[in-house]
CSV table of N, CA and C in Angstrom, one decimal:
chain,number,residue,atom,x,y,z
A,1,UNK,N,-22.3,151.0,-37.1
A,1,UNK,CA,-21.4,149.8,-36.9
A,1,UNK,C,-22.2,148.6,-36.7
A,2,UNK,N,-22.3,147.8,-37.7
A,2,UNK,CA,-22.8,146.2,-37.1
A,2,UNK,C,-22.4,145.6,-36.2
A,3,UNK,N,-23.2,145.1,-35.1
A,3,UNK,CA,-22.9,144.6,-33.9
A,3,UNK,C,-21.9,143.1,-34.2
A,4,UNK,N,-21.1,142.3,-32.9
A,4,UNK,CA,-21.2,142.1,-33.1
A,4,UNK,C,-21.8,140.5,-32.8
A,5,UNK,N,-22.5,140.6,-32.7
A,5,UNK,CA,-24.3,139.8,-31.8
A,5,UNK,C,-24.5,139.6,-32.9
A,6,UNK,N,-25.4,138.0,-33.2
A,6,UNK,CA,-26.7,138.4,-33.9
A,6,UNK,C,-27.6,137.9,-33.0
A,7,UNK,N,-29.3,137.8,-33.1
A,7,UNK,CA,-30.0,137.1,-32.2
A,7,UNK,C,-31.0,136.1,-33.2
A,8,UNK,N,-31.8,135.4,-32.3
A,8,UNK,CA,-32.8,134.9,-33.2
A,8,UNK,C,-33.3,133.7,-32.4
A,9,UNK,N,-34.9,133.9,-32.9
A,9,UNK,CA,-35.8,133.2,-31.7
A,9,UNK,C,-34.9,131.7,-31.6
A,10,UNK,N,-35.0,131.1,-30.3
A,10,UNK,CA,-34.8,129.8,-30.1
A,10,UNK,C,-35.5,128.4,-31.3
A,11,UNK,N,-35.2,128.0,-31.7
A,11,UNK,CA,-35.6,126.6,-32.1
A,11,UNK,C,-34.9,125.4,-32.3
A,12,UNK,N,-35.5,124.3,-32.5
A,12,UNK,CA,-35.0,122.8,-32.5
A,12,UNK,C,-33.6,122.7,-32.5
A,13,UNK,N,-33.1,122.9,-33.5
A,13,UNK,CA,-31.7,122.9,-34.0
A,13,UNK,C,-30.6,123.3,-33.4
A,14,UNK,N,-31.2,124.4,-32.1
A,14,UNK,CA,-30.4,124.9,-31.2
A,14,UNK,C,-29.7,124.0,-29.8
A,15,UNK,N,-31.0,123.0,-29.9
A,15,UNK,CA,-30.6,121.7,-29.0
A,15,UNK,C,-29.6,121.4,-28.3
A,16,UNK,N,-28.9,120.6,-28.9
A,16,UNK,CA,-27.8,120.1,-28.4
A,16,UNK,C,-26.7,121.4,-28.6
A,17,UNK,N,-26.0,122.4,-28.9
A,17,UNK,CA,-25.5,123.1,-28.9
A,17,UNK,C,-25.5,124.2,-27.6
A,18,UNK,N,-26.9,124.1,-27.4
A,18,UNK,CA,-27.3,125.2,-25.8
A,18,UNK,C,-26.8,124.4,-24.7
A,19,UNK,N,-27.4,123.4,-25.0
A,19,UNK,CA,-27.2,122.3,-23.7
A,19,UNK,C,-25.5,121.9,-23.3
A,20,UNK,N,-25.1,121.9,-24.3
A,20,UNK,CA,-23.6,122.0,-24.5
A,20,UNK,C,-23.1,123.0,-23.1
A,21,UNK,N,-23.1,124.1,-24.6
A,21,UNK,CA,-22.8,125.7,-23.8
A,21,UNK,C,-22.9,125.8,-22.1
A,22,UNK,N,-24.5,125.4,-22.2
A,22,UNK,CA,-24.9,125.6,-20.7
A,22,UNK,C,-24.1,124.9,-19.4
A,23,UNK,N,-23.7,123.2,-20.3
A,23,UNK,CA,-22.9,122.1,-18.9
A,23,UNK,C,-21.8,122.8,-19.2
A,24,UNK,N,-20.7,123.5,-20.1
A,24,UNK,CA,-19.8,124.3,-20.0
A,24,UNK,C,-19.8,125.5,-19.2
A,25,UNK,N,-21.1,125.5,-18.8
A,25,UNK,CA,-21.1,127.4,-17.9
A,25,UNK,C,-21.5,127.4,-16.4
A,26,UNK,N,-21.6,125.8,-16.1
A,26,UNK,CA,-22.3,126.0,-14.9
A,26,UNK,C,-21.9,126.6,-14.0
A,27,UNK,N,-20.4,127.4,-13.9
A,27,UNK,CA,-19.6,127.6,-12.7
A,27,UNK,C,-20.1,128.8,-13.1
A,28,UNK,N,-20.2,129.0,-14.0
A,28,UNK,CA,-20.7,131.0,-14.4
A,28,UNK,C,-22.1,131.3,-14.1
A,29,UNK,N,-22.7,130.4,-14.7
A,29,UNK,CA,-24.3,130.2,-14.2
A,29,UNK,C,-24.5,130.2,-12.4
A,30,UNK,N,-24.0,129.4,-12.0
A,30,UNK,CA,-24.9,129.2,-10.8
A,30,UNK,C,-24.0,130.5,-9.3
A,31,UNK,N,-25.1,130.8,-8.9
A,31,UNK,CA,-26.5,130.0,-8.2
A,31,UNK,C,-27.7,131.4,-9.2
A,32,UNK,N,-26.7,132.2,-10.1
A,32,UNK,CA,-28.0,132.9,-10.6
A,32,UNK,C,-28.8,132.2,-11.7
A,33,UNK,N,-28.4,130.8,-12.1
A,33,UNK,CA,-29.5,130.3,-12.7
A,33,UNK,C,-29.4,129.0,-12.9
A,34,UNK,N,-30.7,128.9,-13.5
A,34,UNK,CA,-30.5,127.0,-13.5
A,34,UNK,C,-31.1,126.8,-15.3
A,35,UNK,N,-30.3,127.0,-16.4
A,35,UNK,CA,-30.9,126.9,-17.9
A,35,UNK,C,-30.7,125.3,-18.2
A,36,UNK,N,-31.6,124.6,-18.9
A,36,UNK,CA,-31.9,123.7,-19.1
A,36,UNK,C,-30.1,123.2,-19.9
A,37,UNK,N,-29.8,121.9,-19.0
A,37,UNK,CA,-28.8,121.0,-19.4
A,37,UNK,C,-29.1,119.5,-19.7
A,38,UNK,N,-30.4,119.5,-20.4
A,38,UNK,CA,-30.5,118.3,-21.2
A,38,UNK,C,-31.4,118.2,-22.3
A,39,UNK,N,-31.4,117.1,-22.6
A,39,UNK,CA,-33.0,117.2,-24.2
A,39,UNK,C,-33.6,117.2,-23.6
A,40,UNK,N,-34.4,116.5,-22.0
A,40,UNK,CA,-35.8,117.0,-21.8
A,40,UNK,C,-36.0,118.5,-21.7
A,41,UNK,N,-35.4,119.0,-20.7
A,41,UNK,CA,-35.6,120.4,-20.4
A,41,UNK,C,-35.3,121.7,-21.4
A,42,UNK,N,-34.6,120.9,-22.6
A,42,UNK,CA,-34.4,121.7,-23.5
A,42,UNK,C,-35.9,121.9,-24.5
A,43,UNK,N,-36.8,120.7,-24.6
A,43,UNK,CA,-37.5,120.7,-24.8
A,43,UNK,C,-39.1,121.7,-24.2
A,44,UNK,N,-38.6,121.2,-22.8
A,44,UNK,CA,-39.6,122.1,-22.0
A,44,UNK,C,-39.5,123.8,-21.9
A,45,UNK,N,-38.3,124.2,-22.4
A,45,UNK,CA,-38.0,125.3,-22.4
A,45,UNK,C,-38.2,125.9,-24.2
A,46,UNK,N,-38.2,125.0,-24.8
A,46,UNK,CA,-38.7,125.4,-26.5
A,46,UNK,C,-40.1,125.2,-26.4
A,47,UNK,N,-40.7,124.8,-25.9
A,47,UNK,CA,-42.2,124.5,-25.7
A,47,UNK,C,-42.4,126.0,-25.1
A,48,UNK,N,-42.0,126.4,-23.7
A,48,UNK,CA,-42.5,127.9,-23.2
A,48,UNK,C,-42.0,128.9,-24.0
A,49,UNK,N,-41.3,128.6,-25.4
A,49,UNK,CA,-40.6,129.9,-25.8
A,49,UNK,C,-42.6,129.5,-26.9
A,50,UNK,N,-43.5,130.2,-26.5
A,50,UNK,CA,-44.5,130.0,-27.6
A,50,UNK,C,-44.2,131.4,-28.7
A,51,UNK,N,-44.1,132.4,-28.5
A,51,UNK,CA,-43.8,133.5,-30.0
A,51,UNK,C,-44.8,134.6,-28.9
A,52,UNK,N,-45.8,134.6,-28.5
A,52,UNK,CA,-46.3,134.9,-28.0
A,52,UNK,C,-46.3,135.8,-26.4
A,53,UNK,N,-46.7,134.9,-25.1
A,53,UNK,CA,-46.0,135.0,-24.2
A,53,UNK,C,-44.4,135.0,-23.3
A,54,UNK,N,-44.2,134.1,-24.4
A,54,UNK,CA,-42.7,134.3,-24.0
A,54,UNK,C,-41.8,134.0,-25.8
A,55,UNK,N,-40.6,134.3,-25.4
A,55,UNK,CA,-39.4,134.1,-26.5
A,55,UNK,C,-37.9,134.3,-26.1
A,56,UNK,N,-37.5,133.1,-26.4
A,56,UNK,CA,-36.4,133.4,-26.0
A,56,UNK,C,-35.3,133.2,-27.1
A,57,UNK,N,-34.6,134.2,-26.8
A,57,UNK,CA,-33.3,134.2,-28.0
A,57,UNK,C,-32.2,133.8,-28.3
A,58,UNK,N,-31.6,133.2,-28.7
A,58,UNK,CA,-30.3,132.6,-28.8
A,58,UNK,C,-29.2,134.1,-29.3
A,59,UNK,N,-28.5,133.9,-28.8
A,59,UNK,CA,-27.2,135.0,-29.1
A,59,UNK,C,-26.0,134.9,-29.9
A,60,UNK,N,-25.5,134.7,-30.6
A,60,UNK,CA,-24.6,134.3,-31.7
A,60,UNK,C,-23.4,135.3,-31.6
A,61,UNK,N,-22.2,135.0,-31.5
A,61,UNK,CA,-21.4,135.9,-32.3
A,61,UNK,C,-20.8,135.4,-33.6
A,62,UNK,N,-21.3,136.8,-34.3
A,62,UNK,CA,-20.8,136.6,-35.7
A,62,UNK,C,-19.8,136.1,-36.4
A,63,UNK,N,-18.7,136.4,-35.7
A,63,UNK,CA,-17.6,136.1,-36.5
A,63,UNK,C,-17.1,134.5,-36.2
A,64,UNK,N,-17.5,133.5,-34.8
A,64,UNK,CA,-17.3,132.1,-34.9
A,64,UNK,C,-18.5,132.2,-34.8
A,65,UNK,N,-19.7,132.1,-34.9
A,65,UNK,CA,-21.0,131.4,-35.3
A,65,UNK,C,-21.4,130.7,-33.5
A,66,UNK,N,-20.9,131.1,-32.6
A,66,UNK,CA,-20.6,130.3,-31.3
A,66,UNK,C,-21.9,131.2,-30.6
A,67,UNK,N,-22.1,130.2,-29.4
A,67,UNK,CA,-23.5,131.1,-29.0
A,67,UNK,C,-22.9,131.4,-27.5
A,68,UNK,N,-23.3,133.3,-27.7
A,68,UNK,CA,-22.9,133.9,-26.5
A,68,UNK,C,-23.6,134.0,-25.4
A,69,UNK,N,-24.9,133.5,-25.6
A,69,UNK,CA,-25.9,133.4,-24.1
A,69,UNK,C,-27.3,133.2,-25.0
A,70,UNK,N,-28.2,133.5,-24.1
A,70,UNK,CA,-29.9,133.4,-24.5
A,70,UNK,C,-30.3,134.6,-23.5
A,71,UNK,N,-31.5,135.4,-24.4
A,71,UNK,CA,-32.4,136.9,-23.6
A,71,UNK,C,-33.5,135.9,-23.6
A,72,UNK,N,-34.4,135.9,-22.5
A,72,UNK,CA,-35.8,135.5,-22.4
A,72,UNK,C,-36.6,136.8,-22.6
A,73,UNK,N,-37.6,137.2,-23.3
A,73,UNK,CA,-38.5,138.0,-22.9
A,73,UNK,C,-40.0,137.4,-22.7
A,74,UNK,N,-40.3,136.7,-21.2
A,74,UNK,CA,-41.4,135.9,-21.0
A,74,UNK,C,-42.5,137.2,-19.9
A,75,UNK,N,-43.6,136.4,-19.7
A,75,UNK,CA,-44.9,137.1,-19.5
A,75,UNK,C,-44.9,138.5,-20.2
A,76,UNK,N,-44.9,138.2,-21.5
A,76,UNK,CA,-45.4,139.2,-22.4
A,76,UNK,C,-46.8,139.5,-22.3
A,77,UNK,N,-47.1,140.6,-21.8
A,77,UNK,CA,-48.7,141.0,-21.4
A,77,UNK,C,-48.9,142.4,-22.5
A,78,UNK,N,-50.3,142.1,-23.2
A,78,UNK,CA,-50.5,143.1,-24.5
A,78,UNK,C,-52.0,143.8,-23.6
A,79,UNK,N,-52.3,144.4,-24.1
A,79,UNK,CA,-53.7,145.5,-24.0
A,79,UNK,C,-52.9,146.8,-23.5
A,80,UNK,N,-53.6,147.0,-22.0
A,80,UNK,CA,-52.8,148.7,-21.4
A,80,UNK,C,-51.5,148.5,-20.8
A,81,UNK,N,-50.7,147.3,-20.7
A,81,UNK,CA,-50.0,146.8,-20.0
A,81,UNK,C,-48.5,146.9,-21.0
A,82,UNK,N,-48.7,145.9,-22.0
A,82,UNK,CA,-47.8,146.5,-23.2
A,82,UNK,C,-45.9,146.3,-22.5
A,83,UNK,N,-45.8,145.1,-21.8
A,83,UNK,CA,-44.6,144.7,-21.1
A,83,UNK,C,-44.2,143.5,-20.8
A,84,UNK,N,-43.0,143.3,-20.7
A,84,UNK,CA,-42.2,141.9,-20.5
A,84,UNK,C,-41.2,141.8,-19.3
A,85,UNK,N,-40.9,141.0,-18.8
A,85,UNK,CA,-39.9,140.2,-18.0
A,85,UNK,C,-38.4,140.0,-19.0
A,86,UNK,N,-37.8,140.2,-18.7
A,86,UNK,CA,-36.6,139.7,-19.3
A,86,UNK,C,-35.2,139.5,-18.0
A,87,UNK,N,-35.0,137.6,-18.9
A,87,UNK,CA,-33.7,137.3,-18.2
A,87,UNK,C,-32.6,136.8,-19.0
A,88,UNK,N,-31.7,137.2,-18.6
A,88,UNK,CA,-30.3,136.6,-19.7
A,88,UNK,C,-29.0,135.6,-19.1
A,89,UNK,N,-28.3,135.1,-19.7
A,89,UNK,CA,-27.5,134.5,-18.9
A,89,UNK,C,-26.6,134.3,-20.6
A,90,UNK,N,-25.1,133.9,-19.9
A,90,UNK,CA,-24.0,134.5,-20.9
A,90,UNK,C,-22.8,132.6,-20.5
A,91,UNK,N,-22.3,132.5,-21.8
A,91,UNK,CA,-21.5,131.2,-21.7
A,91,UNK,C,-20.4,131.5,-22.1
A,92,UNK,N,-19.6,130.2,-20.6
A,92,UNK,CA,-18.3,130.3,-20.3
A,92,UNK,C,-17.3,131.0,-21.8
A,93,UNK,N,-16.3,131.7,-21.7
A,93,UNK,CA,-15.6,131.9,-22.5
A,93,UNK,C,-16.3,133.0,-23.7
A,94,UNK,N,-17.1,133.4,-23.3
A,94,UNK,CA,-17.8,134.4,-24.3
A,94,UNK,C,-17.5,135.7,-23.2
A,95,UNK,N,-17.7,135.9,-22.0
A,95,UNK,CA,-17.6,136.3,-21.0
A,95,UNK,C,-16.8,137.4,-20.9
A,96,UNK,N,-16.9,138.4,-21.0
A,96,UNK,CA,-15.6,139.5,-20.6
A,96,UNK,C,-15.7,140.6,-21.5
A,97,UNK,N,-16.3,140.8,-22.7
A,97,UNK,CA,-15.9,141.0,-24.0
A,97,UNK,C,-17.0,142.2,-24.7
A,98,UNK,N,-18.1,142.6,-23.6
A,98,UNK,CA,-19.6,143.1,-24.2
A,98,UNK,C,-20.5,142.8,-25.1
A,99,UNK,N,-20.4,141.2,-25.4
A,99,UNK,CA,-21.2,140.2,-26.1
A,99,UNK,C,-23.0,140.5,-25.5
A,100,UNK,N,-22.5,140.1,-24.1
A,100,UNK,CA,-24.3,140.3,-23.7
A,100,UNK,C,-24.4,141.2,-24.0
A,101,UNK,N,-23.7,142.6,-23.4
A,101,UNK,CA,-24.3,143.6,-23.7
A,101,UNK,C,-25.1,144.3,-25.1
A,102,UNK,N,-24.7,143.6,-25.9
A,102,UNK,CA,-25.2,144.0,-27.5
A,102,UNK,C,-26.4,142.9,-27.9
A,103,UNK,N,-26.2,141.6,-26.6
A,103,UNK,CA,-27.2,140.7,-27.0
A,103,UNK,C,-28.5,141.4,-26.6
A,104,UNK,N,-28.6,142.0,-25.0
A,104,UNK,CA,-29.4,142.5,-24.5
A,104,UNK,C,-29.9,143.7,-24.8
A,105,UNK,N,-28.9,144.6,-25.5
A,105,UNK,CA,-29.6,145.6,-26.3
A,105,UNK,C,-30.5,145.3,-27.6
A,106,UNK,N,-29.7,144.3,-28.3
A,106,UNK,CA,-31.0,143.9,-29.4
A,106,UNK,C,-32.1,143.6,-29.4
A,107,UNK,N,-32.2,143.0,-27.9
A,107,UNK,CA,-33.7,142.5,-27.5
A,107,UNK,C,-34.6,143.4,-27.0
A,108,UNK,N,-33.6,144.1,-26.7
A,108,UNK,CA,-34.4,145.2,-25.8
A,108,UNK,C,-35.2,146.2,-26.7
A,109,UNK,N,-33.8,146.2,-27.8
A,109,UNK,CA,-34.7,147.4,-29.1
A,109,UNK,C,-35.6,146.6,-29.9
A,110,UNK,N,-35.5,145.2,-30.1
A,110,UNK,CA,-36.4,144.4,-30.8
A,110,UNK,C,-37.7,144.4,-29.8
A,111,UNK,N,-38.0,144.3,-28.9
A,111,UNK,CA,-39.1,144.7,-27.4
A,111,UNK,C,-40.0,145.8,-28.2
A,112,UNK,N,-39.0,147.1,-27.9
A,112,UNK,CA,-39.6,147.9,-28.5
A,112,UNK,C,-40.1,148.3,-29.6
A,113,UNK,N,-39.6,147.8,-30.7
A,113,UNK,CA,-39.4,148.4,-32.1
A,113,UNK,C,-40.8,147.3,-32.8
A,114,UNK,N,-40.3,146.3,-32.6
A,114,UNK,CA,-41.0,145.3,-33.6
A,114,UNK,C,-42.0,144.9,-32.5
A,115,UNK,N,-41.9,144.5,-31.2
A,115,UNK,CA,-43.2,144.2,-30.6
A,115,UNK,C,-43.6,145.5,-30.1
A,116,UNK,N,-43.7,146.6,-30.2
A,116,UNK,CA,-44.3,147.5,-29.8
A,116,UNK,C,-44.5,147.8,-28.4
A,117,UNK,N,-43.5,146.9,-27.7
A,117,UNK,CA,-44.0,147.1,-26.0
A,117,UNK,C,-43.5,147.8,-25.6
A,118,UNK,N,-43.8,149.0,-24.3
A,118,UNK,CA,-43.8,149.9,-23.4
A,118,UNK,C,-43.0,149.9,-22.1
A,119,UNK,N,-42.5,148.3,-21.8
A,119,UNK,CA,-41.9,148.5,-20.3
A,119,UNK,C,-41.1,147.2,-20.8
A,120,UNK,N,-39.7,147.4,-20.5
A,120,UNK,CA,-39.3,145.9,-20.2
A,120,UNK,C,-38.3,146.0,-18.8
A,121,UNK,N,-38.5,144.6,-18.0
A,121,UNK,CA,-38.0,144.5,-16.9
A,121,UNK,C,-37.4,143.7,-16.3
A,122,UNK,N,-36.4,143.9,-15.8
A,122,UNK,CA,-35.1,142.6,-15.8
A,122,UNK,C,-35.1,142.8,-14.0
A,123,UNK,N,-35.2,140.9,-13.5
A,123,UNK,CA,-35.6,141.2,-11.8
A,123,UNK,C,-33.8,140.6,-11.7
A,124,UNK,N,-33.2,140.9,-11.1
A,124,UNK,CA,-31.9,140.1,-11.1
A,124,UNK,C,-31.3,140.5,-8.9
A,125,UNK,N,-31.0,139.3,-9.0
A,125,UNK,CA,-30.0,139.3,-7.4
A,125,UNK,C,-29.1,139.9,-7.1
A,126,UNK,N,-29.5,140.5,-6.0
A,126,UNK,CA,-28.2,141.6,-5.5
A,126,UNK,C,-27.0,141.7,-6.0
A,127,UNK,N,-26.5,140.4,-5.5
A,127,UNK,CA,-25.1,139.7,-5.7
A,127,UNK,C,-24.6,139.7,-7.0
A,128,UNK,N,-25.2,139.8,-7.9
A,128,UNK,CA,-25.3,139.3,-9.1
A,128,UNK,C,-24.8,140.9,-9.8
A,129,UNK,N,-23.4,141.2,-9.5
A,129,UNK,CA,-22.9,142.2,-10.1
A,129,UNK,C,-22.7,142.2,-11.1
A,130,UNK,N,-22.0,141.7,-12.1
A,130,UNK,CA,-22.0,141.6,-13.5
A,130,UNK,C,-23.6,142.2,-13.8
A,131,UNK,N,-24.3,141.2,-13.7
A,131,UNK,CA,-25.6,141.5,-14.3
A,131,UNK,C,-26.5,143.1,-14.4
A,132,UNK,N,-26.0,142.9,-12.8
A,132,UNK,CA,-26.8,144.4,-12.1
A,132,UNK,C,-25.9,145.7,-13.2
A,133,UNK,N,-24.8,145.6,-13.4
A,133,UNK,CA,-23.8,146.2,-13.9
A,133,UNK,C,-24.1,146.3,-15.6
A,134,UNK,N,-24.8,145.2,-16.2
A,134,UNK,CA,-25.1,145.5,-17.9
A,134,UNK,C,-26.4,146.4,-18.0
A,135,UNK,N,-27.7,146.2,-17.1
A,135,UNK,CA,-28.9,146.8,-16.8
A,135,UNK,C,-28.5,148.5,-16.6
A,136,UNK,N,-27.0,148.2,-16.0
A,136,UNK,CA,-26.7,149.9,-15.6
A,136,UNK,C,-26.5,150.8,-16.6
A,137,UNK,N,-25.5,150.1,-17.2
A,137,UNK,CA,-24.9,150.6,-18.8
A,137,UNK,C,-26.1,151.1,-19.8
A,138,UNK,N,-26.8,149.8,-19.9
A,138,UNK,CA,-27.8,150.2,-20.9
A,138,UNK,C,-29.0,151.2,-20.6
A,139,UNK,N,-28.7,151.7,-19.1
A,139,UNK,CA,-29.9,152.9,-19.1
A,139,UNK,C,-31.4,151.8,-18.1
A,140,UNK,N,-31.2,151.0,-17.8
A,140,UNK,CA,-32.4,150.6,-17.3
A,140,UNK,C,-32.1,151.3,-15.6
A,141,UNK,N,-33.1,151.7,-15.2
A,141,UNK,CA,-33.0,151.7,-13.3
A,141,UNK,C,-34.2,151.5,-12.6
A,142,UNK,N,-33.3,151.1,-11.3
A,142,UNK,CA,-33.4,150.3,-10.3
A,142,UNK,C,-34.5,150.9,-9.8
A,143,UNK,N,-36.1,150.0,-9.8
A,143,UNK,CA,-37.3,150.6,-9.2
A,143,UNK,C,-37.7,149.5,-7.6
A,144,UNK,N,-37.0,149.0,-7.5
A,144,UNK,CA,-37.3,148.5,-5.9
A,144,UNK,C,-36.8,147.3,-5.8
A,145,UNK,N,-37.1,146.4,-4.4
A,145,UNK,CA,-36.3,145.2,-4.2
A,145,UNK,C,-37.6,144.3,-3.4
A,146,UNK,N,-37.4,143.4,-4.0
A,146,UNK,CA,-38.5,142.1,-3.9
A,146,UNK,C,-37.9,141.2,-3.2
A,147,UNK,N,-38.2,141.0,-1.7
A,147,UNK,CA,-37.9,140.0,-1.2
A,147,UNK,C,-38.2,138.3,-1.4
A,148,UNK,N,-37.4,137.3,-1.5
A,148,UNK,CA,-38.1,136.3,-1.9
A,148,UNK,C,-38.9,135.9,-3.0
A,149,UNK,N,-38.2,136.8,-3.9
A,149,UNK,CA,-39.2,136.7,-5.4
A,149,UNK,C,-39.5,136.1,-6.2
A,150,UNK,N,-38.0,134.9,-6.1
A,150,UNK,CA,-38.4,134.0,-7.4
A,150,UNK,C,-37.6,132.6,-6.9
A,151,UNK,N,-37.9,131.5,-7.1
A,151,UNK,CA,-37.8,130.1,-6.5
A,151,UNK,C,-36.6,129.7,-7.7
A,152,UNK,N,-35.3,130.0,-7.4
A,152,UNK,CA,-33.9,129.0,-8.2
A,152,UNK,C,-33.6,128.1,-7.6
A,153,UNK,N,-33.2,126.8,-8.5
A,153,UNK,CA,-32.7,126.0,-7.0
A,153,UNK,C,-33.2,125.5,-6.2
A,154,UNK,N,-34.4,125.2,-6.1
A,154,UNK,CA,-35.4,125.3,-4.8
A,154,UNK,C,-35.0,126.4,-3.1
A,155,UNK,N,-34.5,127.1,-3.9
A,155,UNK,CA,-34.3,128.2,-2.8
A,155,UNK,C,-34.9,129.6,-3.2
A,156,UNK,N,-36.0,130.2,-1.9
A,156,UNK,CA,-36.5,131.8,-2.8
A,156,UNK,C,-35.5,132.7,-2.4
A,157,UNK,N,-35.2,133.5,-3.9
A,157,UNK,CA,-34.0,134.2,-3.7
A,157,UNK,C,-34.7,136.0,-4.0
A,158,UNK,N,-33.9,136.7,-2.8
A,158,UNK,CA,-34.2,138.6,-3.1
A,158,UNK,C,-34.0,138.8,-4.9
A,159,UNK,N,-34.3,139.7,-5.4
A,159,UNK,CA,-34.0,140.4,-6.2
A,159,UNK,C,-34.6,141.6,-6.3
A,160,UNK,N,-33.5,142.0,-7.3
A,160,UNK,CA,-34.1,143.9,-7.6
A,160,UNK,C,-34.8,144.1,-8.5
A,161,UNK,N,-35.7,145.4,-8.8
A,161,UNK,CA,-36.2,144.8,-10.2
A,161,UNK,C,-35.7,146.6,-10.8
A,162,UNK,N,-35.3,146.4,-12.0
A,162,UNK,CA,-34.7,146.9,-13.3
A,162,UNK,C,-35.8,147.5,-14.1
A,163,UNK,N,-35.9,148.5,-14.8
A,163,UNK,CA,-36.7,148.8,-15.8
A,163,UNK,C,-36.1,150.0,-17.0
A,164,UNK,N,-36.5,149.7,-17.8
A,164,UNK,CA,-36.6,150.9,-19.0
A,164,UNK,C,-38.0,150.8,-19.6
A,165,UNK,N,-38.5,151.9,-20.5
A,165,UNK,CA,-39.5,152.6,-20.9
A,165,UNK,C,-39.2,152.9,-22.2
A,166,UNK,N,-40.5,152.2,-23.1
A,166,UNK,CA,-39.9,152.7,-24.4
A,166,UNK,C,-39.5,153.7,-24.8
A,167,UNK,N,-39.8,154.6,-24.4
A,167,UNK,CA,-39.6,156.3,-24.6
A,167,UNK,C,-38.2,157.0,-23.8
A,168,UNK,N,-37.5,156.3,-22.9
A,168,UNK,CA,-36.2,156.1,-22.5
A,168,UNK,C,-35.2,155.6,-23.1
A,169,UNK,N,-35.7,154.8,-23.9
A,169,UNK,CA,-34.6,153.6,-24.7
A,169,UNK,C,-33.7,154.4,-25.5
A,170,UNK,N,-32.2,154.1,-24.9
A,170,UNK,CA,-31.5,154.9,-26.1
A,170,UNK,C,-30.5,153.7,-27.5
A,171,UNK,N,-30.6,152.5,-26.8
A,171,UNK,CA,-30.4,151.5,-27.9
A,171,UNK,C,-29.0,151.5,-27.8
């Protein structure tokens, strides 16, 4: 069955469109994230998407061409390590429907398949049910809880951290 997601790395053209989405999502967005809501930071955030280290995805649904969130997969580390970070976040009115969920799976199998990586790992806030709730579905589990882990907001916030194994992955 074709999903129905499409993804595809972030670029220019995505601009004003994200930034859109994003001041339309703030009430969904916060306090689990803070995604860039203007051309500078849209910028600063196409600049860290290098191909490399990090990448991040824009999420499409197919049938209105509308964008259903963005997957980061950043500190991509290659040699024996062979693993990524991944964080997602989903926009207002796409919401309810298992859009992420097929976004997040394509990345996840793209992780695996085409970049060849071994671990991918999604750190997300307790509270943050929805989220904690797509990581469940898809087979990732829950390998410990990091206090103070990551600075949102200027506030350091707990999170759990999530994993799958390429050799787990059921796609």
């Amino acid at each position: 069955m074709l999903s129905r997601v499409s993804i595809h790395p972030v670029q220019a053209s995505d601009g004003a469109e994200l930034v859109t989405a994003n001041l339309a999502s703030i009430d969904l967005h916060e306090p689990w994230v803070s995604p860039c809501r203007d051309h500078a930071s849209f910028l600063g955030y196409l600049t860290r998407c290098d191909g490399e280290r990090s990448i991040g995805f824009i999420a499409r649904e197919r049938e209105s061409g509308r964008i259903v969130g963005v997957v980061n997969l950043s500190e991509i580390v290659r040699g024996f390590f062979q693993s990524a970070y991944m964080g997602y976040y989903g926009m207002a009115g796409m919401n309810g429907r298992g859009l992420m969920r097929e976004a997040v799976s394509l990345v996840v199998t793209h992780a695996f398949h085409d970049l060849a990586l071994h671990r991918v790992e999604a750190n997300i806030q307790p509270a943050n049910q929805p989220s904690r709730a797509l990581v469940q579905r898809l087979g990732f589990r829950q390998e410990g809880f990091s206090p103070r882990y990551l600075k949102i907001n200027g506030e350091w916030r707990d999170h759990e951290r999530w994993a799958v194994l390429a050799d787990e992955w059921k796609g």
